[in-house]
Short mmCIF file of C-alpha atoms in Angstrom, two decimals:
data_model
loop_
_atom_site.label_atom_id
_atom_site.label_comp_id
_atom_site.label_asym_id
_atom_site.label_seq_id
_atom_site.Cartn_x
_atom_site.Cartn_y
_atom_site.Cartn_z
CA MET A 1 10.85 -30.67 -15.31
CA GLN A 2 13.24 -31.74 -12.98
CA VAL A 3 17.27 -31.97 -12.81
CA LYS A 4 19.04 -33.36 -9.78
CA ARG A 5 22.16 -31.26 -8.79
CA GLU A 6 24.56 -34.00 -10.18
CA GLU A 7 22.76 -34.23 -13.29
CA ARG A 8 23.68 -32.64 -16.46
CA TYR A 9 20.58 -31.24 -18.53
CA SER A 10 20.57 -30.90 -22.20
CA LEU A 11 20.12 -27.28 -22.79
CA ARG A 12 19.11 -25.83 -26.22
CA LEU A 13 19.21 -22.24 -26.91
CA GLN A 14 20.16 -19.73 -30.08
CA VAL A 15 23.29 -17.48 -29.62
CA ASN A 16 23.82 -14.96 -32.37
CA GLY A 17 21.74 -16.94 -34.78
CA LYS A 18 23.43 -20.21 -34.37
CA ARG A 19 21.73 -23.16 -32.34
CA TYR A 20 23.55 -24.59 -29.43
CA GLU A 21 22.74 -27.90 -27.41
CA GLU A 22 25.09 -28.36 -24.79
CA GLN A 23 24.96 -30.50 -21.24
CA VAL A 24 24.86 -28.19 -18.12
CA GLU A 25 24.56 -28.43 -14.56
CA PRO A 26 21.58 -26.72 -13.12
CA ARG A 27 23.84 -24.02 -11.27
CA LYS A 28 25.70 -22.93 -14.35
CA LEU A 29 25.45 -19.31 -14.85
CA LEU A 30 24.47 -18.13 -18.49
CA SER A 31 27.81 -15.81 -18.46
CA ASP A 32 29.74 -19.10 -17.67
CA PHE A 33 27.71 -20.98 -20.46
CA LEU A 34 28.38 -18.51 -23.06
CA ARG A 35 32.20 -18.43 -22.27
CA GLU A 36 33.00 -22.00 -21.60
CA ASP A 37 30.45 -24.05 -23.47
CA CYS A 38 29.72 -21.85 -26.43
CA GLY A 39 33.36 -20.46 -26.61
CA LEU A 40 32.23 -16.87 -26.74
CA THR A 41 34.59 -15.03 -24.60
CA GLY A 42 33.47 -11.63 -25.73
CA THR A 43 31.09 -11.47 -22.84
CA HIS A 44 33.22 -10.48 -20.02
CA VAL A 45 32.91 -11.40 -16.33
CA GLY A 46 33.44 -8.90 -13.73
CA CYS A 47 31.75 -8.85 -10.41
CA GLU A 48 29.57 -11.82 -10.79
CA HIS A 49 26.74 -10.04 -8.73
CA GLY A 50 25.06 -7.77 -11.06
CA VAL A 51 26.94 -4.48 -10.42
CA CYS A 52 29.45 -3.76 -13.15
CA GLY A 53 27.63 -4.64 -16.08
CA ALA A 54 30.38 -6.23 -18.09
CA CYS A 55 28.38 -9.45 -18.90
CA THR A 56 25.35 -7.88 -20.30
CA VAL A 57 23.70 -9.69 -23.46
CA LEU A 58 20.56 -9.51 -24.95
CA VAL A 59 18.05 -12.21 -23.98
CA ASP A 60 15.15 -12.10 -26.71
CA GLY A 61 16.12 -8.58 -27.41
CA ARG A 62 16.51 -7.26 -23.84
CA ALA A 63 19.79 -6.31 -22.27
CA VAL A 64 20.28 -8.34 -18.99
CA ARG A 65 23.37 -9.39 -16.95
CA SER A 66 24.34 -12.71 -17.67
CA CYS A 67 25.74 -13.57 -14.37
CA LEU A 68 22.29 -13.10 -12.82
CA ILE A 69 20.73 -15.65 -14.93
CA LEU A 70 20.99 -19.53 -14.61
CA ALA A 71 21.81 -20.83 -18.25
CA ILE A 72 19.05 -23.47 -17.57
CA GLN A 73 16.43 -20.56 -17.25
CA ALA A 74 17.29 -19.55 -20.70
CA GLU A 75 16.32 -22.53 -22.48
CA GLY A 76 14.69 -21.70 -25.78
CA ALA A 77 15.89 -18.01 -25.69
CA ASP A 78 17.35 -16.03 -28.46
CA ILE A 79 20.70 -14.42 -27.29
CA THR A 80 22.93 -11.92 -28.85
CA THR A 81 26.31 -11.28 -27.45
CA VAL A 82 28.98 -8.95 -28.64
CA GLU A 83 30.05 -11.32 -31.27
CA GLY A 84 26.78 -11.02 -32.86
CA LEU A 85 26.91 -7.31 -33.56
CA ALA A 86 29.30 -7.20 -36.59
CA LYS A 87 27.81 -8.22 -39.80
CA ASP A 88 29.67 -9.78 -42.85
CA GLY A 89 33.02 -8.55 -41.38
CA LYS A 90 31.60 -5.06 -40.90
CA PRO A 91 31.44 -3.37 -37.56
CA HIS A 92 28.07 -2.33 -36.25
CA PRO A 93 27.65 1.54 -36.25
CA LEU A 94 27.74 1.54 -32.42
CA GLN A 95 31.25 -0.51 -32.61
CA GLU A 96 32.61 2.14 -35.40
CA ALA A 97 31.33 4.93 -33.15
CA PHE A 98 33.04 3.86 -29.90
CA SER A 99 36.26 3.64 -32.05
CA GLU A 100 35.66 7.12 -33.58
CA CYS A 101 35.00 8.75 -30.25
CA HIS A 102 37.57 6.91 -28.28
CA ALA A 103 34.94 5.45 -26.03
CA LEU A 104 37.14 2.74 -24.85
CA GLN A 105 40.63 2.36 -23.46
CA CYS A 106 41.18 -1.28 -21.89
CA GLY A 107 38.13 -2.50 -23.16
CA PHE A 108 36.85 -4.83 -20.46
CA CYS A 109 33.37 -3.03 -19.96
CA THR A 110 32.78 -2.41 -23.53
CA PRO A 111 31.05 -5.47 -24.89
CA GLY A 112 28.43 -4.99 -22.04
CA ILE A 113 27.88 -1.50 -22.74
CA LEU A 114 27.63 -2.05 -26.53
CA MET A 115 24.82 -4.43 -25.63
CA SER A 116 23.05 -2.03 -23.48
CA SER A 117 23.23 0.69 -25.99
CA VAL A 118 21.84 -1.76 -28.86
CA GLU A 119 18.53 -2.12 -26.73
CA PHE A 120 18.75 1.50 -25.49
CA LEU A 121 18.80 2.83 -29.20
CA GLN A 122 15.99 0.71 -30.22
CA THR A 123 13.60 2.14 -27.48
CA HIS A 124 14.88 5.60 -27.47
CA ALA A 125 15.10 7.45 -31.10
CA ASP A 126 16.34 10.70 -29.96
CA PRO A 127 17.75 10.34 -26.44
CA GLY A 128 19.28 13.12 -24.70
CA LYS A 129 22.81 13.03 -22.57
CA GLU A 130 20.79 12.37 -19.26
CA GLU A 131 19.03 9.42 -20.83
CA ILE A 132 22.14 8.05 -21.86
CA ALA A 133 23.96 8.69 -18.76
CA ASP A 134 20.93 6.99 -16.94
CA MET A 135 21.37 3.55 -19.33
CA LEU A 136 25.09 3.88 -18.65
CA SER A 137 24.55 4.04 -14.98
CA GLY A 138 24.37 0.21 -14.97
CA HIS A 139 27.88 -0.28 -16.25
CA LEU A 140 31.27 0.46 -14.46
CA CYS A 141 34.04 1.75 -16.74
CA ARG A 142 37.25 2.56 -15.05
CA CYS A 143 39.39 3.97 -17.79
CA THR A 144 37.42 6.53 -20.08
CA GLY A 145 35.35 8.81 -17.70
CA TYR A 146 32.41 7.96 -19.68
CA LYS A 147 32.69 11.14 -21.86
CA GLY A 148 33.43 9.35 -25.14
CA ILE A 149 30.96 6.65 -24.51
CA VAL A 150 28.22 8.93 -24.37
CA GLU A 151 29.32 10.83 -27.34
CA ALA A 152 29.52 7.54 -29.17
CA VAL A 153 26.14 6.54 -28.39
CA GLN A 154 24.71 10.10 -29.23
CA GLN A 155 26.61 10.01 -32.58
CA VAL A 156 24.58 6.89 -33.60
CA ALA A 157 21.46 8.31 -32.26
CA ASP A 158 22.17 11.50 -34.37
CA ARG A 159 23.13 9.55 -37.37
CA ARG A 160 20.13 7.46 -37.29
CA LYS A 161 17.80 10.50 -37.03
CA GLU A 162 19.43 11.91 -39.96
CA GLY A 163 19.19 8.39 -41.89
CA GLU A 164 22.78 8.41 -42.66
CA VAL A 165 24.02 5.46 -40.67
CA ARG A 166 26.93 3.89 -42.76
CA GLU A 167 27.06 0.26 -43.13
CA SER A 168 30.75 -0.19 -43.27
CA GLY A 169 33.71 0.81 -41.30
CA ASP A 170 35.35 3.84 -42.39
CA PRO A 171 39.20 3.86 -41.83
CA VAL A 172 39.54 7.62 -42.22
CA SER A 173 36.98 8.64 -39.79
CA ILE A 174 38.93 6.53 -37.27
CA CYS A 175 41.80 8.54 -37.54
CA SER A 176 40.13 11.75 -37.29
CA ARG A 177 40.43 12.25 -33.77
CA THR A 178 44.00 12.28 -33.58
CA THR A 179 44.29 14.72 -36.57
CA PRO A 180 44.03 18.31 -35.27
CA THR A 181 41.27 20.29 -37.04
CA VAL A 182 42.78 23.06 -39.22
CA MET B 1 31.95 -16.79 -7.13
CA LYS B 2 29.44 -19.64 -8.49
CA PRO B 3 26.36 -20.92 -6.79
CA ALA B 4 26.56 -24.20 -4.75
CA ALA B 5 24.85 -27.33 -6.29
CA PHE B 6 21.19 -27.40 -6.18
CA ASP B 7 18.29 -29.58 -7.57
CA TYR B 8 16.24 -27.64 -10.18
CA LEU B 9 12.73 -28.00 -10.49
CA ARG B 10 10.44 -26.27 -13.36
CA PRO B 11 6.73 -26.36 -12.87
CA SER B 12 4.41 -25.39 -15.53
CA THR B 13 1.46 -24.20 -13.31
CA VAL B 14 1.17 -22.22 -10.22
CA GLU B 15 -0.75 -25.24 -8.78
CA GLU B 16 2.45 -27.51 -9.63
CA ALA B 17 4.68 -24.94 -8.05
CA CYS B 18 2.67 -24.96 -4.76
CA GLN B 19 2.88 -28.71 -4.76
CA TYR B 20 6.56 -28.59 -4.79
CA LEU B 21 6.86 -26.12 -2.36
CA GLN B 22 4.63 -28.30 0.01
CA GLU B 23 6.99 -31.15 -0.75
CA TYR B 24 10.27 -29.40 -0.20
CA GLY B 25 9.45 -27.00 2.88
CA GLU B 26 12.33 -24.92 3.86
CA GLU B 27 14.68 -26.65 1.52
CA GLY B 28 12.75 -25.22 -1.53
CA LYS B 29 13.19 -21.75 -2.79
CA LEU B 30 11.51 -20.07 -5.58
CA ILE B 31 13.37 -18.27 -8.29
CA ALA B 32 11.83 -15.65 -10.68
CA GLY B 33 13.65 -13.03 -12.19
CA GLY B 34 16.81 -13.94 -9.80
CA GLN B 35 18.02 -10.42 -9.65
CA SER B 36 18.01 -10.50 -5.84
CA LEU B 37 18.65 -14.14 -5.50
CA VAL B 38 21.21 -14.94 -7.78
CA PRO B 39 23.59 -12.52 -6.32
CA ILE B 40 22.94 -14.29 -2.85
CA LEU B 41 23.51 -17.50 -4.40
CA ASN B 42 26.74 -16.86 -6.28
CA MET B 43 28.13 -15.28 -3.01
CA ARG B 44 26.91 -18.42 -1.14
CA LEU B 45 24.96 -16.29 1.45
CA SER B 46 22.24 -18.83 0.69
CA THR B 47 22.59 -22.46 -0.52
CA PRO B 48 19.15 -23.84 -0.98
CA GLU B 49 18.94 -27.51 -1.47
CA CYS B 50 16.43 -27.04 -4.46
CA LEU B 51 15.20 -24.13 -6.58
CA ILE B 52 11.76 -24.01 -8.14
CA ASP B 53 11.88 -21.89 -11.36
CA ILE B 54 8.63 -19.99 -11.79
CA SER B 55 10.06 -17.36 -14.14
CA GLY B 56 8.27 -18.97 -17.07
CA LEU B 57 4.70 -19.05 -15.63
CA GLU B 58 2.97 -16.72 -18.36
CA GLU B 59 -0.30 -17.14 -16.11
CA LEU B 60 1.22 -14.54 -13.48
CA LYS B 61 2.44 -11.92 -16.11
CA TYR B 62 -0.12 -9.32 -16.48
CA ILE B 63 -1.14 -5.81 -15.85
CA ARG B 64 -4.89 -5.19 -16.01
CA GLU B 65 -7.90 -3.12 -14.48
CA GLU B 66 -10.76 -4.84 -13.26
CA GLY B 67 -13.67 -3.06 -11.46
CA ASP B 68 -11.82 -0.51 -8.92
CA TRP B 69 -8.47 -2.51 -8.83
CA LEU B 70 -5.36 -2.58 -10.99
CA HIS B 71 -4.03 -5.78 -10.76
CA ILE B 72 -0.30 -6.71 -11.39
CA GLY B 73 0.76 -10.21 -11.88
CA ALA B 74 3.70 -11.11 -9.56
CA LEU B 75 5.80 -12.34 -12.49
CA THR B 76 5.28 -9.10 -14.55
CA ARG B 77 9.04 -7.73 -15.36
CA GLN B 78 9.56 -4.37 -13.59
CA ARG B 79 10.34 -2.85 -16.98
CA ASP B 80 7.00 -3.75 -18.45
CA VAL B 81 5.16 -2.05 -15.35
CA GLU B 82 7.56 1.03 -15.71
CA ARG B 83 6.61 1.42 -19.31
CA SER B 84 2.72 0.58 -18.90
CA ALA B 85 0.57 3.28 -20.08
CA LEU B 86 -2.02 1.63 -17.63
CA VAL B 87 0.02 1.95 -14.54
CA ARG B 88 0.98 5.62 -15.42
CA GLU B 89 -2.56 6.33 -15.72
CA LYS B 90 -3.99 4.84 -12.67
CA THR B 91 -1.06 4.69 -10.27
CA PRO B 92 1.50 7.56 -11.47
CA LEU B 93 3.47 7.21 -8.11
CA LEU B 94 4.55 3.59 -9.09
CA ALA B 95 5.49 4.82 -12.66
CA GLU B 96 7.70 7.54 -10.87
CA ALA B 97 9.26 5.03 -8.56
CA LEU B 98 10.16 2.21 -10.73
CA PRO B 99 13.07 3.99 -12.73
CA TYR B 100 14.76 4.14 -9.49
CA ILE B 101 14.91 0.48 -8.98
CA GLY B 102 18.50 -0.64 -9.96
CA HIS B 103 19.26 -0.34 -13.61
CA MET B 104 17.31 -0.58 -16.89
CA GLN B 105 19.40 -4.04 -17.07
CA THR B 106 18.03 -5.50 -13.84
CA ARG B 107 14.55 -4.11 -14.51
CA ASN B 108 14.48 -6.08 -17.82
CA ARG B 109 14.79 -9.19 -15.67
CA GLY B 110 13.55 -8.62 -12.17
CA THR B 111 9.86 -9.20 -11.38
CA PHE B 112 7.37 -6.93 -9.83
CA GLY B 113 6.41 -9.61 -7.02
CA GLY B 114 10.10 -10.63 -6.51
CA SER B 115 11.00 -7.05 -5.23
CA LEU B 116 7.97 -7.20 -2.85
CA VAL B 117 8.82 -10.78 -1.46
CA HIS B 118 12.61 -9.94 -1.08
CA ALA B 119 11.35 -7.17 1.35
CA ASP B 120 14.38 -5.02 1.34
CA PRO B 121 13.56 -2.03 3.58
CA THR B 122 14.77 0.45 1.16
CA ALA B 123 13.12 -1.09 -1.99
CA GLU B 124 10.74 1.14 -4.01
CA ILE B 125 7.93 -1.08 -4.80
CA PRO B 126 7.11 -2.00 -1.08
CA LEU B 127 7.27 1.71 -0.25
CA SER B 128 5.01 2.75 -3.19
CA LEU B 129 2.52 0.03 -2.47
CA LEU B 130 2.21 1.07 1.29
CA ALA B 131 1.47 4.59 0.21
CA LEU B 132 -1.22 3.34 -2.31
CA GLN B 133 -2.91 1.00 0.09
CA ALA B 134 -2.27 -2.05 -1.91
CA ALA B 135 -3.06 -5.61 -1.16
CA VAL B 136 -1.29 -8.76 -2.19
CA VAL B 137 -2.96 -12.13 -3.25
CA ILE B 138 -1.01 -15.33 -1.98
CA GLN B 139 -1.40 -18.98 -2.79
CA SER B 140 -0.57 -22.15 -1.39
CA ALA B 141 -1.59 -25.89 -2.29
CA GLU B 142 -4.56 -25.46 0.26
CA GLU B 143 -5.76 -21.71 -0.06
CA ILE B 144 -5.54 -18.37 -1.66
CA ARG B 145 -5.52 -15.56 0.60
CA ALA B 146 -5.40 -11.72 0.34
CA VAL B 147 -3.08 -9.43 2.84
CA ASP B 148 -2.94 -5.95 2.94
CA VAL B 149 0.53 -4.52 2.25
CA GLU B 150 0.51 -2.72 5.56
CA ASP B 151 0.24 -6.01 7.24
CA PHE B 152 2.79 -7.99 4.96
CA PHE B 153 6.24 -6.76 5.93
CA ILE B 154 7.26 -8.20 9.24
CA THR B 155 11.18 -7.43 9.20
CA TYR B 156 14.29 -7.41 7.20
CA LEU B 157 13.86 -9.47 4.15
CA THR B 158 10.91 -11.22 5.99
CA THR B 159 7.31 -11.10 4.97
CA ASP B 160 4.06 -12.71 5.86
CA LEU B 161 4.69 -15.29 3.11
CA MET B 162 4.89 -18.69 4.30
CA PRO B 163 7.40 -21.13 2.87
CA ASN B 164 4.59 -23.10 1.24
CA GLU B 165 3.05 -20.05 -0.23
CA ILE B 166 3.63 -17.95 -3.58
CA LEU B 167 2.59 -14.47 -4.41
CA ARG B 168 0.05 -14.46 -6.95
CA GLU B 169 -0.57 -10.71 -7.68
CA VAL B 170 -0.63 -7.07 -5.98
CA LYS B 171 -4.00 -5.12 -6.18
CA ILE B 172 -4.07 -1.64 -6.04
CA PRO B 173 -7.22 0.38 -5.46
CA THR B 174 -8.14 2.66 -8.24
CA ARG B 175 -11.50 3.91 -7.30
CA HIS B 176 -10.00 7.24 -6.48
CA ILE B 177 -6.53 8.20 -8.16
CA PRO B 178 -5.13 10.79 -6.04
CA LYS B 179 -3.87 13.95 -8.19
CA GLY B 180 -0.84 14.62 -5.98
CA TYR B 181 1.89 12.16 -5.88
CA SER B 182 5.67 11.81 -5.57
CA PHE B 183 8.45 9.45 -5.00
CA GLN B 184 12.09 10.57 -4.26
CA GLU B 185 15.20 8.91 -2.57
CA TYR B 186 18.57 9.32 -2.19
CA SER B 187 21.35 7.22 -2.73
CA ARG B 188 25.27 7.59 -3.30
CA LYS B 189 24.81 6.79 -6.83
CA HIS B 190 21.95 5.87 -9.15
CA GLY B 191 21.16 2.34 -8.86
CA ASP B 192 22.51 1.81 -5.48
CA PHE B 193 20.19 1.04 -2.38
CA ALA B 194 18.68 4.06 -1.27
CA LEU B 195 19.81 5.30 2.06
CA VAL B 196 16.67 7.17 2.51
CA SER B 197 13.38 7.02 0.40
CA ALA B 198 10.09 8.94 0.50
CA ALA B 199 6.58 8.37 -1.23
CA CYS B 200 3.40 10.15 -0.85
CA VAL B 201 0.08 10.44 -2.28
CA LEU B 202 -2.35 13.45 -1.66
CA ASP B 203 -5.37 15.33 -2.60
CA VAL B 204 -6.99 18.63 -2.03
CA ASP B 205 -10.44 19.84 -1.91
CA GLU B 206 -11.62 22.85 -3.68
CA GLN B 207 -10.11 25.24 -1.18
CA GLU B 208 -6.84 23.66 -1.76
CA ARG B 209 -6.88 22.12 1.71
CA ILE B 210 -5.51 18.71 2.14
CA ALA B 211 -8.35 16.21 1.93
CA SER B 212 -6.13 13.05 2.15
CA VAL B 213 -2.58 12.04 2.54
CA ARG B 214 -0.29 9.02 2.90
CA LEU B 215 3.32 9.60 3.39
CA THR B 216 5.83 6.70 3.73
CA LEU B 217 9.39 6.32 4.43
CA GLY B 218 12.11 3.64 3.50
CA GLY B 219 15.72 2.93 4.77
CA VAL B 220 14.77 4.32 8.17
CA ASP B 221 13.41 0.95 9.82
CA ALA B 222 13.52 -2.94 9.15
CA VAL B 223 10.26 -2.15 6.96
CA PRO B 224 8.63 0.59 5.29
CA VAL B 225 7.22 2.84 7.53
CA LEU B 226 3.79 4.87 7.13
CA ALA B 227 4.24 8.29 8.85
CA ARG B 228 0.83 8.40 10.56
CA GLU B 229 1.41 11.51 12.62
CA VAL B 230 1.46 13.58 9.34
CA GLU B 231 -1.96 13.02 8.50
CA GLY B 232 -3.33 14.34 11.75
CA LEU B 233 -1.12 17.46 11.49
CA ILE B 234 -2.14 18.44 7.99
CA LEU B 235 -5.49 17.18 7.17
CA GLY B 236 -7.81 20.22 6.45
CA GLU B 237 -5.10 22.58 6.06
CA LYS B 238 -3.44 24.22 3.23
CA LEU B 239 0.35 23.40 3.03
CA THR B 240 2.23 26.60 4.08
CA ASP B 241 5.79 26.51 4.61
CA SER B 242 5.76 26.64 8.31
CA LEU B 243 3.06 23.52 8.24
CA LEU B 244 5.54 21.92 5.85
CA LEU B 245 8.37 22.03 8.09
CA GLU B 246 6.36 20.84 11.06
CA ALA B 247 4.88 17.71 9.12
CA SER B 248 8.35 16.79 8.13
CA ARG B 249 9.70 17.01 11.55
CA ALA B 250 6.73 14.86 12.70
CA ALA B 251 7.47 12.18 9.96
CA ALA B 252 10.95 12.02 11.03
CA ALA B 253 9.93 12.05 15.04
CA ASP B 254 8.09 8.73 14.19
CA ILE B 255 11.09 6.81 13.14
CA ASP B 256 14.13 5.38 14.74
CA PRO B 257 16.70 4.34 12.09
CA GLU B 258 19.85 2.26 12.67
CA GLY B 259 23.18 3.72 11.82
CA ASP B 260 25.38 1.51 9.42
CA LEU B 261 28.28 1.68 7.23
CA HIS B 262 26.56 3.57 4.60
CA ALA B 263 24.77 6.26 6.89
CA SER B 264 24.60 7.30 10.45
CA ARG B 265 21.39 7.28 12.32
CA GLU B 266 21.79 11.02 12.52
CA TYR B 267 22.17 11.27 8.96
CA ARG B 268 19.42 9.04 8.19
CA LEU B 269 17.11 11.07 10.52
CA HIS B 270 18.23 14.41 8.67
CA LEU B 271 17.43 12.78 5.03
CA ALA B 272 14.09 11.66 6.19
CA GLN B 273 12.78 14.87 7.33
CA VAL B 274 14.51 16.66 4.00
CA PHE B 275 12.77 13.87 1.86
CA ALA B 276 9.57 13.82 3.60
CA ALA B 277 9.38 17.63 2.91
CA ARG B 278 10.29 17.22 -0.55
CA VAL B 279 7.56 14.58 -1.53
CA LEU B 280 4.81 16.58 0.52
CA GLU B 281 5.68 19.65 -1.33
CA THR B 282 5.67 18.03 -4.75
CA ALA B 283 2.63 16.08 -3.94
CA TYR B 284 0.80 19.03 -2.82
CA HIS B 285 1.70 21.30 -5.74
CA ARG B 286 0.70 18.63 -8.03
CA ALA B 287 -2.55 18.22 -6.39
CA VAL B 288 -3.46 21.87 -6.33
CA LEU B 289 -2.33 21.85 -10.35
CA GLY B 290 -4.63 18.84 -10.95
CA LYS B 291 -7.82 19.76 -9.11
CA GLY B 292 -9.21 21.63 -11.90
CA SER B 293 -8.60 18.78 -14.55
CA ALA B 294 -10.97 15.79 -14.66
CA THR B 295 -12.80 14.49 -11.70
#
């Protein structure tokens, strides 16, 4: 297969269960493809050289930097972005936990961290704080100090272990942090 | 930051990739996992005319043992090597080194061979393979040849690989698996390039005397360094505190690091001695503990 620089290639792949076929230049990054061609701006673009982790998405189930992959390299791949996490209007358990544990402030880094956490929890049934911190070392968050993020990931892991992951959002628990315990 | 425009080629076999390389010469650049190359393209530190994408060549993705060698295909993802039970069993040093590479998110994409041909002097895979006396298998349109890792690195980001060649696989000898091993490195934060890294494989005899040892240091020269002096000093000896100090001093005496923005020459020399001592000590203890078990 050969594509000249000035040509556009008809790229087919799947994002969040939906098939896309778009015309792309060979040099287009996957992060830009998702934002500009698919209109999925939940994937954030920070440093564009693989340091900040904001653009992390799942490619065939694995968390990777979408700014370090050419879109054309992802031909035929099955991609999940942060828009693919919520199901039927209900947030993903991780999204819920992030809300409950105050694991985000400005939210710029959050989509990437959520995607890494999805893969992390699939491969780590009972993670320790250190393992979570190790996974998060690939993400820069300048607001939270990470404590809330570690707690949120830990919380989902704990609930999964106890088999009580709730499938729907719970508005009461979201407020629980601001309510002082009596 | 976006890459400059390039022609894109996607061969479906290694042979086809070799033909493209032959055709495009210096203008053609291979891309596999892209975890080192794409940042360079994004920052336009390099603007190749043509990218030859070999990331889809399944024939170069494998980890298998054949005879007295562990073979790892160049396009095997770093994360797959990290999680391989065979790698953990046959080359525990490599299994210990891999988690230090970048982050889980880059190891998911980055390839084993890619790190080797990129040849960053602080990289973990080159340093480990030098300690393990590995060899690489290289292919061009004309021939397939093997080179010892010891002769593979030439200088910063430069290897023995010619512009028309592809790295096929890495071969690690497994006839004798050292019981003692250790990989440790120092970086300012996890996932950063190491300031100094050290790897060691070591074995002891029945009397706990050192029967074999290879100690390598990274980040202290343009290529990974084998600390040869150490071997002569400690072979046949038990590793006492005073010998450990002497050996780590000898390891650091071998090298001549450059200072840069990240660490001065003096600091690198200090770290080299500290980390040489740490890997030697850890490897020795593991060897002593392991000598009773298995063969």
